[in-house]
Amino acid sequence: MLTYSFTNIGSDPLYIHLYKCIKNDIISGVLTTDMKLPSKRSFAKNLGISTITVENAYAQLQSEGYIYSLPKKGFYVSAIEPVSAQALPVSAPEQETPLSQDRKTGAAVDLVSNRTSIDSFPFSVWAKIIRETISEKRQELMTAPPSGGIMALRRAICEHLKAYRNMDIAPEQIIIGAGTEYLYGLLIQLLGFDKSYAIENPGYRKLLQVYQSHHVTCCPIPVDHEGIDVLSLNQSGADVAHITPSHHFPTGIITSISRRYELLGWAARENGRYIIEDDYDSEFRLTGKPIPPLQSIDHSEKVIYINTFSKSLSSTVRLGYMVLPPQLLERYRQKLHFCSCTVSNFEQYTLAHFLSEGHFEKHINRMRTHYKTVRDELLLAIKKSPFASRIHILEEDAGLHFLMEIDTSLSDHELIERAQKNSIHLACLSEYYFGEEQSRPDHTIVVNYSGLTREQIPEVAKRLQCFFADSI
Amino acid sequence: MLTYSFTNIGSDPLYIHLYKCIKNDIISGVLTTDMKLPSKRSFAKNLGISTITVENAYAQLQSEGYIYSLPKKGFYVSAIEPVSAQALPVSAPEQETPLSQDRKTGAAVDLVSNRTSIDSFPFSVWAKIIRETISEKRQELMTAPPSGGIMALRRAICEHLKAYRNMDIAPEQIIIGAGTEYLYGLLIQLLGFDKSYAIENPGYRKLLQVYQSHHVTCCPIPVDHEGIDVLSLNQSGADVAHITPSHHFPTGIITSISRRYELLGWAARENGRYIIEDDYDSEFRLTGKPIPPLQSIDHSEKVIYINTFSKSLSSTVRLGYMVLPPQLLERYRQKLHFCSCTVSNFEQYTLAHFLSEGHFEKHINRMRTHYKTVRDELLLAIKKSPFASRIHILEEDAGLHFLMEIDTSLSDHELIERAQKNSIHLACLSEYYFGEEQSRPDHTIVVNYSGLTREQIPEVAKRLQCFFADSI
């Protein structure tokens, strides 16, 4: 049986240490594809640790796709495809991409909008930093920033990405912009209007809208339980894959590690192929260790990492950023260096201080606790409802939404209509599908709980009963 | 001789009243093309007003192109072309456009950059408003704005445009964006990637860069002393003319009123033709009444007005706006309404208060006085310099730059080289020309004085003598 040492594990929790040991053995080939792992109980006994520690380590490995489970059999090592070709230097045109979707709502309960709540924004700290910035940074505030944004902010983001996402990058690789939608447009200019862009199906409608609005080819590619389908991606002829591997929108699926390597392989096989890794709500993974970004395992300079503070801080703070691999950074310098940075210095300096003084970390931790509480209480309320047996919850571990499958004979259209009558703003998973080809799952609601307060939860649970009114 | 009544003139200064009377008679056809106007002295005597009043009225009419002067002969009525066709409703694709140019500089004297000085930004007022906004507008700050921006800001801009530019528009027509470059991109999406965009030659290099970066056809069109050449524009096959009629960059030429009507006529003749009126520094016209924008005389919904606060407030505040005519607004709503507003609520609410509480007006007045002082002192210093006879100043009335023609045998390349050696950052007019066809004026320097302080002026005058060093 496998044996690992538990001495000198540093500050890592036990389960993380175990997770790392197993992961290293999988990557290095000590543990080979389809090899069976020890059962949790016997492994725990053998290592002298608790079963729950092994369980957490296995859960983390599974959520990242390093291992898979077979019901009633146990855990097995997944097949990890190595990156095949090395990317060659290229010189090409320009391109861009988006990610957000919501509807106007006056509903009592809003399960769609990605809005952050008023109470969650750290007003007093933000106001204090603005005041300090204005009094201390006059000179800097009036100095035009580089095209990619002020260096203080780029350095602060760089440190944040190192600490939270284990990404080793230089501040110069970061390009600040007024929201991710703007950056998607900049990416189209950078990668090329002649390129074809693949998006996930189901996925974020706004992405399709941005690509269409820029008159570039955009192909929706099916997503299976491991992430975007690489065979379909390959057949589509797409040059750029715009994906959400940490937490697929809207299903919540985490792209498995083997799929990640497959995607990197796909990108490396041709010049001009790129992956846009949209890491839009990775800060809010509520269970286990964050999934390492594709960017951190990419050695071919094929991954453009993109993220935003509009989601983690406030949707009304328009500030996103992207991390360009070195070759693309060089191309950016040649082609797009004339672009002025689209975010005001006031906001950039304020956010830089907010990050470097640790306020963002505190804010994220507070919000994570808040979201976890809201989620747990909402799930509990659903579980306790008279119709719990007719509700099945999926993908509840990551991000700020989960799926709720309902056992009903109502069509999705009828579900939404009934919700509207009961002042619930909701969206069904089927609505996030593009085109007619793919079969759409029925009766599955995408529950976005980021805008809910704890006080609203009993009301939400009560109103959700409207779907089962016919059975009374 | 012409006679006008000077009773009931309201709050207008005498010269403005006279200007309006003559302008109305020209537009209504009472005064016909090439009709000679009375001499200033006899006209003043006849009306019982001072000669200087007539002189000011004539100067205003001339700068707007309603009249022209012949040396030693007098003033004559210009030919005003009426708008011929009426625009038809159209339904078409999307489009965008830019405007700014500068170089990195470590020079002691910078005559190129469009930077605003630190001292000019109203820090204390701005800081006070931010504090008030944060404490009073929590709810609003956390509410996602409409795609076009928060209504309070759009209303405030609307009132500003009414007061300063005599524009009658609805707040809904205003679209706020993170700087004009971003809005140019949005306009390309709105007007169409298949359209051809004309820019002025000479002109702003960044405009060409933005259009090229979006892979749309961009044709530079020659500018004569009245504005962009409409015959060339027509021959170019361009669909959209992106122009700076209030103050052409970089020559400073004001598009004459007859040319304005010609341009409106050009736009009205075909569906899909539009004019982007870039009013980038109209706030800083230093002499006479501001020139009415093309937008205010457009009855065919063909003019998109665009302006920015980055120039009037601080280059590090990234906030611009455009005014869409009703038909294009409708198209925007259909095609681009998914776009999130790119400016943070914090900045939008702060600017809204800054405008509606009259601070912007005060700021503009203060800056105009400041720029006028700097300009006057700079011109005086040049006039007093030992080489005054070899310097000829052009177009010094509008905006924040003028042209300085130098009598020299040095090439422009040599001028710039010599400037660099003497730590002056400058640009020659010839550098702003696109393509090889057009003949370029030599020895003409574009002097941008927006970044100069009064204290620097003796130094500037002294350093400028380097161009004449060979004659010593």
JSON list of C-alpha atoms in Angstrom, two decimals, chain B residues 25-107:
[
{"chain": "B", "resi": 25, "resn": "ASP", "atom": "CA", "xyz": [-30.05, 87.13, -42.26]},
{"chain": "B", "resi": 26, "resn": "ILE", "atom": "CA", "xyz": [-27.42, 84.94, -43.93]},
{"chain": "B", "resi": 27, "resn": "ILE", "atom": "CA", "xyz": [-29.25, 81.69, -43.12]},
{"chain": "B", "resi": 28, "resn": "SER", "atom": "CA", "xyz": [-32.63, 83.09, -44.17]},
{"chain": "B", "resi": 29, "resn": "GLY", "atom": "CA", "xyz": [-31.17, 84.41, -47.43]},
{"chain": "B", "resi": 30, "resn": "VAL", "atom": "CA", "xyz": [-31.68, 88.16, -46.71]},
{"chain": "B", "resi": 31, "resn": "LEU", "atom": "CA", "xyz": [-27.94, 88.50, -47.13]},
{"chain": "B", "resi": 32, "resn": "THR", "atom": "CA", "xyz": [-26.86, 86.54, -50.18]},
{"chain": "B", "resi": 33, "resn": "THR", "atom": "CA", "xyz": [-23.60, 84.86, -51.19]},
{"chain": "B", "resi": 34, "resn": "ASP", "atom": "CA", "xyz": [-20.69, 87.24, -51.87]},
{"chain": "B", "resi": 35, "resn": "MET", "atom": "CA", "xyz": [-22.69, 90.28, -50.75]},
{"chain": "B", "resi": 36, "resn": "LYS", "atom": "CA", "xyz": [-20.31, 92.83, -49.23]},
{"chain": "B", "resi": 37, "resn": "LEU", "atom": "CA", "xyz": [-20.91, 93.74, -45.59]},
{"chain": "B", "resi": 38, "resn": "PRO", "atom": "CA", "xyz": [-20.57, 97.35, -44.39]},
{"chain": "B", "resi": 39, "resn": "SER", "atom": "CA", "xyz": [-17.12, 98.40, -43.23]},
{"chain": "B", "resi": 40, "resn": "LYS", "atom": "CA", "xyz": [-16.66, 98.10, -39.50]},
{"chain": "B", "resi": 41, "resn": "ARG", "atom": "CA", "xyz": [-16.37, 101.86, -38.97]},
{"chain": "B", "resi": 42, "resn": "SER", "atom": "CA", "xyz": [-19.38, 102.95, -40.99]},
{"chain": "B", "resi": 43, "resn": "PHE", "atom": "CA", "xyz": [-21.50, 100.07, -39.64]},
{"chain": "B", "resi": 44, "resn": "ALA", "atom": "CA", "xyz": [-20.61, 101.03, -36.06]},
{"chain": "B", "resi": 45, "resn": "LYS", "atom": "CA", "xyz": [-21.39, 104.68, -36.72]},
{"chain": "B", "resi": 46, "resn": "ASN", "atom": "CA", "xyz": [-24.72, 103.79, -38.31]},
{"chain": "B", "resi": 47, "resn": "LEU", "atom": "CA", "xyz": [-25.78, 101.50, -35.45]},
{"chain": "B", "resi": 48, "resn": "GLY", "atom": "CA", "xyz": [-24.50, 103.83, -32.78]},
{"chain": "B", "resi": 49, "resn": "ILE", "atom": "CA", "xyz": [-22.17, 101.22, -31.31]},
{"chain": "B", "resi": 50, "resn": "SER", "atom": "CA", "xyz": [-18.41, 100.97, -31.00]},
{"chain": "B", "resi": 51, "resn": "THR", "atom": "CA", "xyz": [-16.18, 99.71, -33.81]},
{"chain": "B", "resi": 52, "resn": "ILE", "atom": "CA", "xyz": [-14.84, 96.98, -31.53]},
{"chain": "B", "resi": 53, "resn": "THR", "atom": "CA", "xyz": [-18.36, 95.53, -31.18]},
{"chain": "B", "resi": 54, "resn": "VAL", "atom": "CA", "xyz": [-18.69, 95.21, -34.94]},
{"chain": "B", "resi": 55, "resn": "GLU", "atom": "CA", "xyz": [-15.17, 93.81, -35.13]},
{"chain": "B", "resi": 56, "resn": "ASN", "atom": "CA", "xyz": [-15.99, 91.10, -32.56]},
{"chain": "B", "resi": 57, "resn": "ALA", "atom": "CA", "xyz": [-19.22, 90.18, -34.32]},
{"chain": "B", "resi": 58, "resn": "TYR", "atom": "CA", "xyz": [-17.43, 89.94, -37.69]},
{"chain": "B", "resi": 59, "resn": "ALA", "atom": "CA", "xyz": [-14.65, 87.87, -36.13]},
{"chain": "B", "resi": 60, "resn": "GLN", "atom": "CA", "xyz": [-17.15, 85.42, -34.71]},
{"chain": "B", "resi": 61, "resn": "LEU", "atom": "CA", "xyz": [-19.01, 85.17, -38.04]},
{"chain": "B", "resi": 62, "resn": "GLN", "atom": "CA", "xyz": [-15.74, 84.67, -39.85]},
{"chain": "B", "resi": 63, "resn": "SER", "atom": "CA", "xyz": [-14.48, 82.00, -37.48]},
{"chain": "B", "resi": 64, "resn": "GLU", "atom": "CA", "xyz": [-17.72, 80.11, -38.03]},
{"chain": "B", "resi": 65, "resn": "GLY", "atom": "CA", "xyz": [-17.43, 80.54, -41.77]},
{"chain": "B", "resi": 66, "resn": "TYR", "atom": "CA", "xyz": [-20.57, 82.64, -42.32]},
{"chain": "B", "resi": 67, "resn": "ILE", "atom": "CA", "xyz": [-18.49, 85.45, -43.81]},
{"chain": "B", "resi": 68, "resn": "TYR", "atom": "CA", "xyz": [-15.06, 85.70, -45.36]},
{"chain": "B", "resi": 69, "resn": "SER", "atom": "CA", "xyz": [-12.64, 88.58, -45.73]},
{"chain": "B", "resi": 70, "resn": "LEU", "atom": "CA", "xyz": [-10.60, 89.80, -48.65]},
{"chain": "B", "resi": 71, "resn": "PRO", "atom": "CA", "xyz": [-7.44, 91.69, -47.68]},
{"chain": "B", "resi": 72, "resn": "LYS", "atom": "CA", "xyz": [-7.90, 95.45, -47.92]},
{"chain": "B", "resi": 73, "resn": "LYS", "atom": "CA", "xyz": [-11.40, 94.98, -49.37]},
{"chain": "B", "resi": 74, "resn": "GLY", "atom": "CA", "xyz": [-13.64, 93.95, -46.50]},
{"chain": "B", "resi": 75, "resn": "PHE", "atom": "CA", "xyz": [-16.05, 91.25, -45.45]},
{"chain": "B", "resi": 76, "resn": "TYR", "atom": "CA", "xyz": [-18.36, 89.20, -47.69]},
{"chain": "B", "resi": 77, "resn": "VAL", "atom": "CA", "xyz": [-21.14, 86.66, -47.17]},
{"chain": "B", "resi": 78, "resn": "SER", "atom": "CA", "xyz": [-20.05, 83.02, -47.65]},
{"chain": "B", "resi": 79, "resn": "ALA", "atom": "CA", "xyz": [-21.94, 80.49, -49.76]},
{"chain": "B", "resi": 80, "resn": "ILE", "atom": "CA", "xyz": [-24.03, 78.29, -47.48]},
{"chain": "B", "resi": 81, "resn": "GLU", "atom": "CA", "xyz": [-25.15, 75.01, -49.02]},
{"chain": "B", "resi": 82, "resn": "PRO", "atom": "CA", "xyz": [-28.53, 73.85, -47.67]},
{"chain": "B", "resi": 83, "resn": "VAL", "atom": "CA", "xyz": [-28.94, 70.22, -46.63]},
{"chain": "B", "resi": 84, "resn": "SER", "atom": "CA", "xyz": [-30.26, 68.54, -49.77]},
{"chain": "B", "resi": 85, "resn": "ALA", "atom": "CA", "xyz": [-31.74, 65.12, -49.14]},
{"chain": "B", "resi": 86, "resn": "GLN", "atom": "CA", "xyz": [-33.54, 63.86, -46.08]},
{"chain": "B", "resi": 87, "resn": "ALA", "atom": "CA", "xyz": [-32.03, 60.78, -44.45]},
{"chain": "B", "resi": 88, "resn": "LEU", "atom": "CA", "xyz": [-34.03, 57.60, -44.69]},
{"chain": "B", "resi": 89, "resn": "PRO", "atom": "CA", "xyz": [-34.34, 55.09, -41.87]},
{"chain": "B", "resi": 90, "resn": "VAL", "atom": "CA", "xyz": [-31.68, 52.46, -42.16]},
{"chain": "B", "resi": 91, "resn": "SER", "atom": "CA", "xyz": [-30.88, 49.19, -40.48]},
{"chain": "B", "resi": 92, "resn": "ALA", "atom": "CA", "xyz": [-27.19, 48.30, -40.56]},
{"chain": "B", "resi": 93, "resn": "PRO", "atom": "CA", "xyz": [-24.22, 46.67, -38.72]},
{"chain": "B", "resi": 94, "resn": "GLU", "atom": "CA", "xyz": [-21.58, 48.12, -36.35]},
{"chain": "B", "resi": 95, "resn": "GLN", "atom": "CA", "xyz": [-18.50, 50.48, -36.05]},
{"chain": "B", "resi": 96, "resn": "GLU", "atom": "CA", "xyz": [-16.05, 52.63, -33.86]},
{"chain": "B", "resi": 97, "resn": "THR", "atom": "CA", "xyz": [-13.31, 55.52, -33.87]},
{"chain": "B", "resi": 98, "resn": "PRO", "atom": "CA", "xyz": [-10.30, 57.16, -31.81]},
{"chain": "B", "resi": 99, "resn": "LEU", "atom": "CA", "xyz": [-8.34, 60.42, -31.27]},
{"chain": "B", "resi": 100, "resn": "SER", "atom": "CA", "xyz": [-5.06, 60.97, -29.37]},
{"chain": "B", "resi": 101, "resn": "GLN", "atom": "CA", "xyz": [-1.35, 60.93, -29.96]},
{"chain": "B", "resi": 102, "resn": "ASP", "atom": "CA", "xyz": [1.68, 61.35, -27.82]},
{"chain": "B", "resi": 103, "resn": "ARG", "atom": "CA", "xyz": [5.22, 60.22, -27.21]},
{"chain": "B", "resi": 104, "resn": "LYS", "atom": "CA", "xyz": [7.03, 59.24, -24.11]},
{"chain": "B", "resi": 105, "resn": "THR", "atom": "CA", "xyz": [9.13, 62.12, -23.04]},
{"chain": "B", "resi": 106, "resn": "GLY", "atom": "CA", "xyz": [11.70, 62.93, -20.43]},
{"chain": "B", "resi": 107, "resn": "ALA", "atom": "CA", "xyz": [12.30, 66.35, -21.99]}
]
